[in-house]
Every structure is written in C-alpha cells, then in structure tokens.
Coordinates of C-alpha atoms in Angstrom, one line a residue:
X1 CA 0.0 0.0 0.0
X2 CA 2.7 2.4 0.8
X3 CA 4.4 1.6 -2.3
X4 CA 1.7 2.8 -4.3
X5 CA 1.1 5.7 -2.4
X6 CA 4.6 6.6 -3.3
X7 CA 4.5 6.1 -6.6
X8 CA 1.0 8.1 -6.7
X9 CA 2.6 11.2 -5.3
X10 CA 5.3 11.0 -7.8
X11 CA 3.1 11.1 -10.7
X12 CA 1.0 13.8 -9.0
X13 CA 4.5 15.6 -8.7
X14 CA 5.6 14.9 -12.3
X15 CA 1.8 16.0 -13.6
X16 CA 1.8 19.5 -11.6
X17 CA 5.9 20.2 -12.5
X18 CA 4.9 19.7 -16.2
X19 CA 2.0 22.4 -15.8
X20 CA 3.6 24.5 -14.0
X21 CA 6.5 24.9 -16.5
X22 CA 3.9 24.8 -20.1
X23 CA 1.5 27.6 -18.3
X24 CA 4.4 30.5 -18.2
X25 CA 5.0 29.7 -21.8
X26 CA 1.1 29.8 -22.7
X27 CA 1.1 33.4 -21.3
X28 CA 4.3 34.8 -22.8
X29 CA 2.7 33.1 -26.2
X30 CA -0.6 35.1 -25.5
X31 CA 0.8 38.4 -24.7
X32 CA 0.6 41.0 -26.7
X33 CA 3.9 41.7 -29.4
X34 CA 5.3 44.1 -31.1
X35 CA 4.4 47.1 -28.7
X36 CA 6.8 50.0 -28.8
X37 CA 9.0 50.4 -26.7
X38 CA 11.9 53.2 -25.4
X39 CA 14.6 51.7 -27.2
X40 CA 12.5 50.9 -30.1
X41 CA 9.8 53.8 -31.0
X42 CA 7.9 52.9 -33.7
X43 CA 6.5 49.7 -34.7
X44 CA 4.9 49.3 -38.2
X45 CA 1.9 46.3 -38.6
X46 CA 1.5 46.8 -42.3
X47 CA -1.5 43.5 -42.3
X48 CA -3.7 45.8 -39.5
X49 CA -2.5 48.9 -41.1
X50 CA -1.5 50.5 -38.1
X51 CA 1.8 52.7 -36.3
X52 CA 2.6 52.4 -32.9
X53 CA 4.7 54.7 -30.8
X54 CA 6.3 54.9 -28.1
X55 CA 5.5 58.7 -26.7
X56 CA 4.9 60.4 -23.0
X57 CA 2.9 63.3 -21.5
X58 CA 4.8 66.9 -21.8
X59 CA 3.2 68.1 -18.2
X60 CA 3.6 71.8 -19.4
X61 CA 1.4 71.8 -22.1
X62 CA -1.5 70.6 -19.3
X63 CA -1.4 74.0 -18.5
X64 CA -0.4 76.1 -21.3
X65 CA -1.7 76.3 -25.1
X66 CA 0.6 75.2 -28.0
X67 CA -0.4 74.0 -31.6
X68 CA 1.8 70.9 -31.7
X69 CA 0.5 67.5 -30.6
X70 CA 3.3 65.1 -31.2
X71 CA 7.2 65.7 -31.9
X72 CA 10.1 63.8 -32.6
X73 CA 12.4 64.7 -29.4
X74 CA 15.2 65.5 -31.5
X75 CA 13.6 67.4 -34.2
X76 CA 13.9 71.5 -33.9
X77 CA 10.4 72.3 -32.2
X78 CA 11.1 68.8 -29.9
X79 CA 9.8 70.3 -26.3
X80 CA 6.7 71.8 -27.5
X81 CA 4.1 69.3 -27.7
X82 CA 2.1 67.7 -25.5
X83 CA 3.3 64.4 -26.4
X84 CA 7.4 64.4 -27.1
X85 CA 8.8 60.7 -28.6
X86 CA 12.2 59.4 -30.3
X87 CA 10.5 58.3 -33.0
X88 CA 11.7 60.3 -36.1
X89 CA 9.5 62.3 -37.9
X90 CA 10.9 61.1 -41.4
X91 CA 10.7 57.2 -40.7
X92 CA 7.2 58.1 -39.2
X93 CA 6.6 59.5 -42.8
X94 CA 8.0 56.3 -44.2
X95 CA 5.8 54.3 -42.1
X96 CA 2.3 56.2 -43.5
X97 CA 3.3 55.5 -46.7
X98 CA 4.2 51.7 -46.2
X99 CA 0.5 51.3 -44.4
X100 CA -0.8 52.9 -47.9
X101 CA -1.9 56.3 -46.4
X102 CA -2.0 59.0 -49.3
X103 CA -0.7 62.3 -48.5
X104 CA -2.3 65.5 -49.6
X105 CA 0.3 67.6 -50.1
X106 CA -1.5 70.8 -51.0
X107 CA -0.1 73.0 -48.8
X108 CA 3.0 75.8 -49.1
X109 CA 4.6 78.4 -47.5
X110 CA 2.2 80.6 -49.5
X111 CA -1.2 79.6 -49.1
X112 CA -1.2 78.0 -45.5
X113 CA -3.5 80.6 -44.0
X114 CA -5.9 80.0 -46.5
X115 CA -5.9 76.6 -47.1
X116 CA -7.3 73.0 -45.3
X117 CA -4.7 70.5 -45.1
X118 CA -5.6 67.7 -47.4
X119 CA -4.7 63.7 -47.5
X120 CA -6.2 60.5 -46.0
X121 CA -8.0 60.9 -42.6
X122 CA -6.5 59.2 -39.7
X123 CA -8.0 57.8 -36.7
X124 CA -5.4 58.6 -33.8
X125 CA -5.9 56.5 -30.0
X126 CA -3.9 56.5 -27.4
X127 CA -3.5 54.7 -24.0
X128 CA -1.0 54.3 -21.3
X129 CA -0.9 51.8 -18.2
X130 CA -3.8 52.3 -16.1
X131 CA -5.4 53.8 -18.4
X132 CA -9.3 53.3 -18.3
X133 CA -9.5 52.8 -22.4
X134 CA -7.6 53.3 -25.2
X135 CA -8.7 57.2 -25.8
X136 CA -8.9 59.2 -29.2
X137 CA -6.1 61.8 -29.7
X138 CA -9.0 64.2 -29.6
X139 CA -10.6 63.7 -26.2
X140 CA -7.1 64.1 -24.6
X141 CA -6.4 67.6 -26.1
X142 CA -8.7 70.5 -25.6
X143 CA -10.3 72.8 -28.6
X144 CA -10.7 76.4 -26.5
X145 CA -13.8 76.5 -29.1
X146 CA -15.1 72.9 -28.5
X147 CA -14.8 72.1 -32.3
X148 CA -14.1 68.0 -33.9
X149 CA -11.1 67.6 -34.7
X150 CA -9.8 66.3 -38.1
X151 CA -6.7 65.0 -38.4
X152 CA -5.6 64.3 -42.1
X153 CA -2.1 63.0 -43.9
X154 CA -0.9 66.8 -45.0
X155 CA 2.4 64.6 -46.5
X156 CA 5.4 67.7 -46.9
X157 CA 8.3 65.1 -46.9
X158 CA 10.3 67.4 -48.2
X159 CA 10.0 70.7 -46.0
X160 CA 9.5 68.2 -42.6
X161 CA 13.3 66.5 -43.8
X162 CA 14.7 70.1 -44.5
X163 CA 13.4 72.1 -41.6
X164 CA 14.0 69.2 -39.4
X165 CA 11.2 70.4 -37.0
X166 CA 10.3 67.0 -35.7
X167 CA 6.8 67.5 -36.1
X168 CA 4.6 63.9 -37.1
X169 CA 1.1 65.9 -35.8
X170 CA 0.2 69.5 -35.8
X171 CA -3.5 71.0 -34.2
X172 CA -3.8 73.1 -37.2
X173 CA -3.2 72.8 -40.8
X174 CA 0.3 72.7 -41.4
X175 CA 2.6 72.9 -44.6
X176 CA 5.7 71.2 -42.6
X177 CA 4.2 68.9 -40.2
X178 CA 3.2 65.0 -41.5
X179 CA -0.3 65.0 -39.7
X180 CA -2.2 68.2 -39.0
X181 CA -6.1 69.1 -38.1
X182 CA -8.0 70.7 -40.8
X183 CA -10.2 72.1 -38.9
X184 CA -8.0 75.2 -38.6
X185 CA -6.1 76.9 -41.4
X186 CA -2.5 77.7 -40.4
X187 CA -1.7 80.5 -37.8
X188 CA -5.0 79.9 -36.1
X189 CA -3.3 79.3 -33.0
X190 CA -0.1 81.5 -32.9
X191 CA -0.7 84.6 -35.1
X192 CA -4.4 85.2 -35.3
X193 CA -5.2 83.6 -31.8
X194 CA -8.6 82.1 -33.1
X195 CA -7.9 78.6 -30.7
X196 CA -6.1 77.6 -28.2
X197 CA -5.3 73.8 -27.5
X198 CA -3.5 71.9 -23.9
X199 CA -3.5 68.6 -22.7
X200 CA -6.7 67.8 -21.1
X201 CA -5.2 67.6 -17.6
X202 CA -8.9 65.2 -16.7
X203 CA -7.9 62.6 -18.4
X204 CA -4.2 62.5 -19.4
X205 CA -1.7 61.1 -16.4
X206 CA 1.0 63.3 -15.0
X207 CA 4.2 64.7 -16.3
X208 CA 6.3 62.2 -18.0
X209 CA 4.0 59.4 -17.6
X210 CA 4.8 56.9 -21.0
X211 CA 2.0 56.5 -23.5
X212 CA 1.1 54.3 -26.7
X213 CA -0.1 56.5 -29.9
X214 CA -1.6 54.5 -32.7
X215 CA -2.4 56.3 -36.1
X216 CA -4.5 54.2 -38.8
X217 CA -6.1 55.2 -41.9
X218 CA -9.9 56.1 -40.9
X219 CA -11.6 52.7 -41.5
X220 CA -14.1 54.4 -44.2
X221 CA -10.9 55.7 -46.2
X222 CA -9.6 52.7 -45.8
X223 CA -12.8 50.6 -47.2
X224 CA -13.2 52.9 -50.3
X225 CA -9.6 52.1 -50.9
X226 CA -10.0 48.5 -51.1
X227 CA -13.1 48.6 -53.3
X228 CA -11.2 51.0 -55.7
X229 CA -8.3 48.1 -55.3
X230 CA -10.3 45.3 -56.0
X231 CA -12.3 47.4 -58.7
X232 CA -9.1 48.4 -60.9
X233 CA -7.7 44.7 -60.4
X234 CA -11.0 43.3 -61.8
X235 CA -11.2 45.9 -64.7
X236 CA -7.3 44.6 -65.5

C-alpha cells in the first residue's frame, strides 16, 4: 500500500511540474507583441495597417496652449508638444506611406492661411498603463472653441526632412508637419489667436507618464480604398 502511495505522489508531482513549467510559456505566447518600446519607437503592422509609438505626456502643455501635438524629441520644435517621442518624424513618414496612407500635399509656405490641409483621414488613439480605455487623440487635447477635430495626412516630406522640426502631428493645418487638423487653417493658434489647445489635464496622467499613440487610416478611407483596389484589379 505504501508503495503505491509513493509512486501516486510521484506522478501527482511529475503532472503538476509539467503544468507549472507549459502555463508560463502559454502566457508569454498570448501576450501581446510588437508594442513599442523606449529603445524601439515605432512599430509598423502593415497586415492591420496600423503605427505604434512609443511617446509620453509633456506636463507643461496641461497647462499652457501650444499648436503641436506630437514631436520627434530631436527634431527642432522637440519640447513643444504635448506628447514628445524618439521616434523620427521622417521614418514616421515612411511608415504612412508603407500602411498605404495617401498624402495631400497641398499645402506651401504661401497659401497656409488659406488653405485645409488635405490627404487620408487618420484615426489617432492613445493609452497608457492604467489607463481606463484606449482614448482618441482628440478627447485628450482640448479645442478652447469645443470644435471636432480632423486630423488628415498633409504629407510635406520634403520641408518636414529640410526644416527638421520633428513634427509627425500638428493642431492646425500645417505645410511642414506630417499629420495636421484641418479644422484650422495655419496661424490659427499662434498669429491670429482664433484657438487655443492643452493637454486635457482630466484625463491624461501626469508629467512624463509613457503613452502608446496608434495612427490608422480612418476605417471608411480605408474601405473605399479597397473597393477601388479590387475594382481596378477586376477591370485589369
């Protein structure tokens, strides 16, 4: 009787070792992958047609207006937004293009106070640990005049690589920065003083605080796309 007592407890040992050691490699399998990270920025899932960066909360724009939502760290104007990252503005560029965003590119020096920046609509969201969703880029930054944003692929390769100013999204329309809102001509916020925009301090964590910001083509954009895809593939 003892004997097979023995040898029950061994297989009950053997049985719970194996689980034990299989269930750690069930979760790391289930995780989620490919998140950005400090070291690396930017991740690019071309299949889901989305950009990930790695970002964090400016604290000073929670308090004080500025017309830049997202800069590159190292680009010219890095400092000023309410979310700074080391992701670089002209691989960000790189990375629209590779998800098949189309940029407008319809804006110059010249006409930016009287024109809407152009190009595909993106859907912007962003979230952060402990965060209670993943939020829109819209509901964390506050409109003085309550208006929707609209934040649209402006493109500009060119001027953002030459002027260097970092900039991958601008609150209004913008003839240098990547993404911009085209709600607002340029010079809404800083010469003519028609909006002002901050963090919204109710929702966003504090100072510093790392954040995930994930652009995508707006998912009706997208769908027309693939119908005028599979529409010119047919006709071929």
């Amino acid at each position: 009787m003892n004997k097979m007592i023995k040898k029950l407890m061994i297989l009950v040992f053997a049985f719970v070792t194996v689980l034990s050691l299989s269930v750690p490699t069930l979760a790391k399998e289930d995780a989620p992958a490919n998140l950005p990270t400090e070291e690396n920025p930017m991740v690019v899932d071309k299949e889901a047609g989305t950009i990930s960066i790695y970002a964090y909360v400016n604290g000073k724009y929670l308090e004080t207006s500025t017309r830049h939502a997202v800069v590159f760290d190292d680009g010219n104007f890095g400092g000023k937004s309410v979310f700074g990252t080391t992701a670089n503005q002209n691989k960000f560029y790189e990375a629209l293009i590779e998800i098949g965003a189309e940029p407008g590119d319809n804006m110059t020096a010249e006409n930016a106070e009287e024109t809407h920046v152009a190009g595909d609509l993106m859907d912007i969201k962003v979230t952060w640990e402990g965060a209670e969703k993943e939020y829109n880029l819209s509901e964390t930054i506050i409109d003085s005049n309550g208006n929707d944003f609209e934040f649209r692929f402006g493109g500009n390769k060119g001027r953002a690589h030459d002027k260097h100013t970092g900039c991958i999204t601008c609150l209004d329309s913008c003839p240098v920065g990547l993404i911009s809102n085209a709600t607002y001509t340029y010079g809404a916020v800083e010469k003519r003083g028609e909006v002002a925009f901050s963090g919204n301090g109710e929702i966003l964590p504090e100072e510093g605080t790392p954040v995930i910001i994930t652009y995508s083509i707006h998912k009706e954009d997208s769908k027309d796309k693939k119908v005028e895809s599979n529409e010119k593939a047919e006709a071929e």
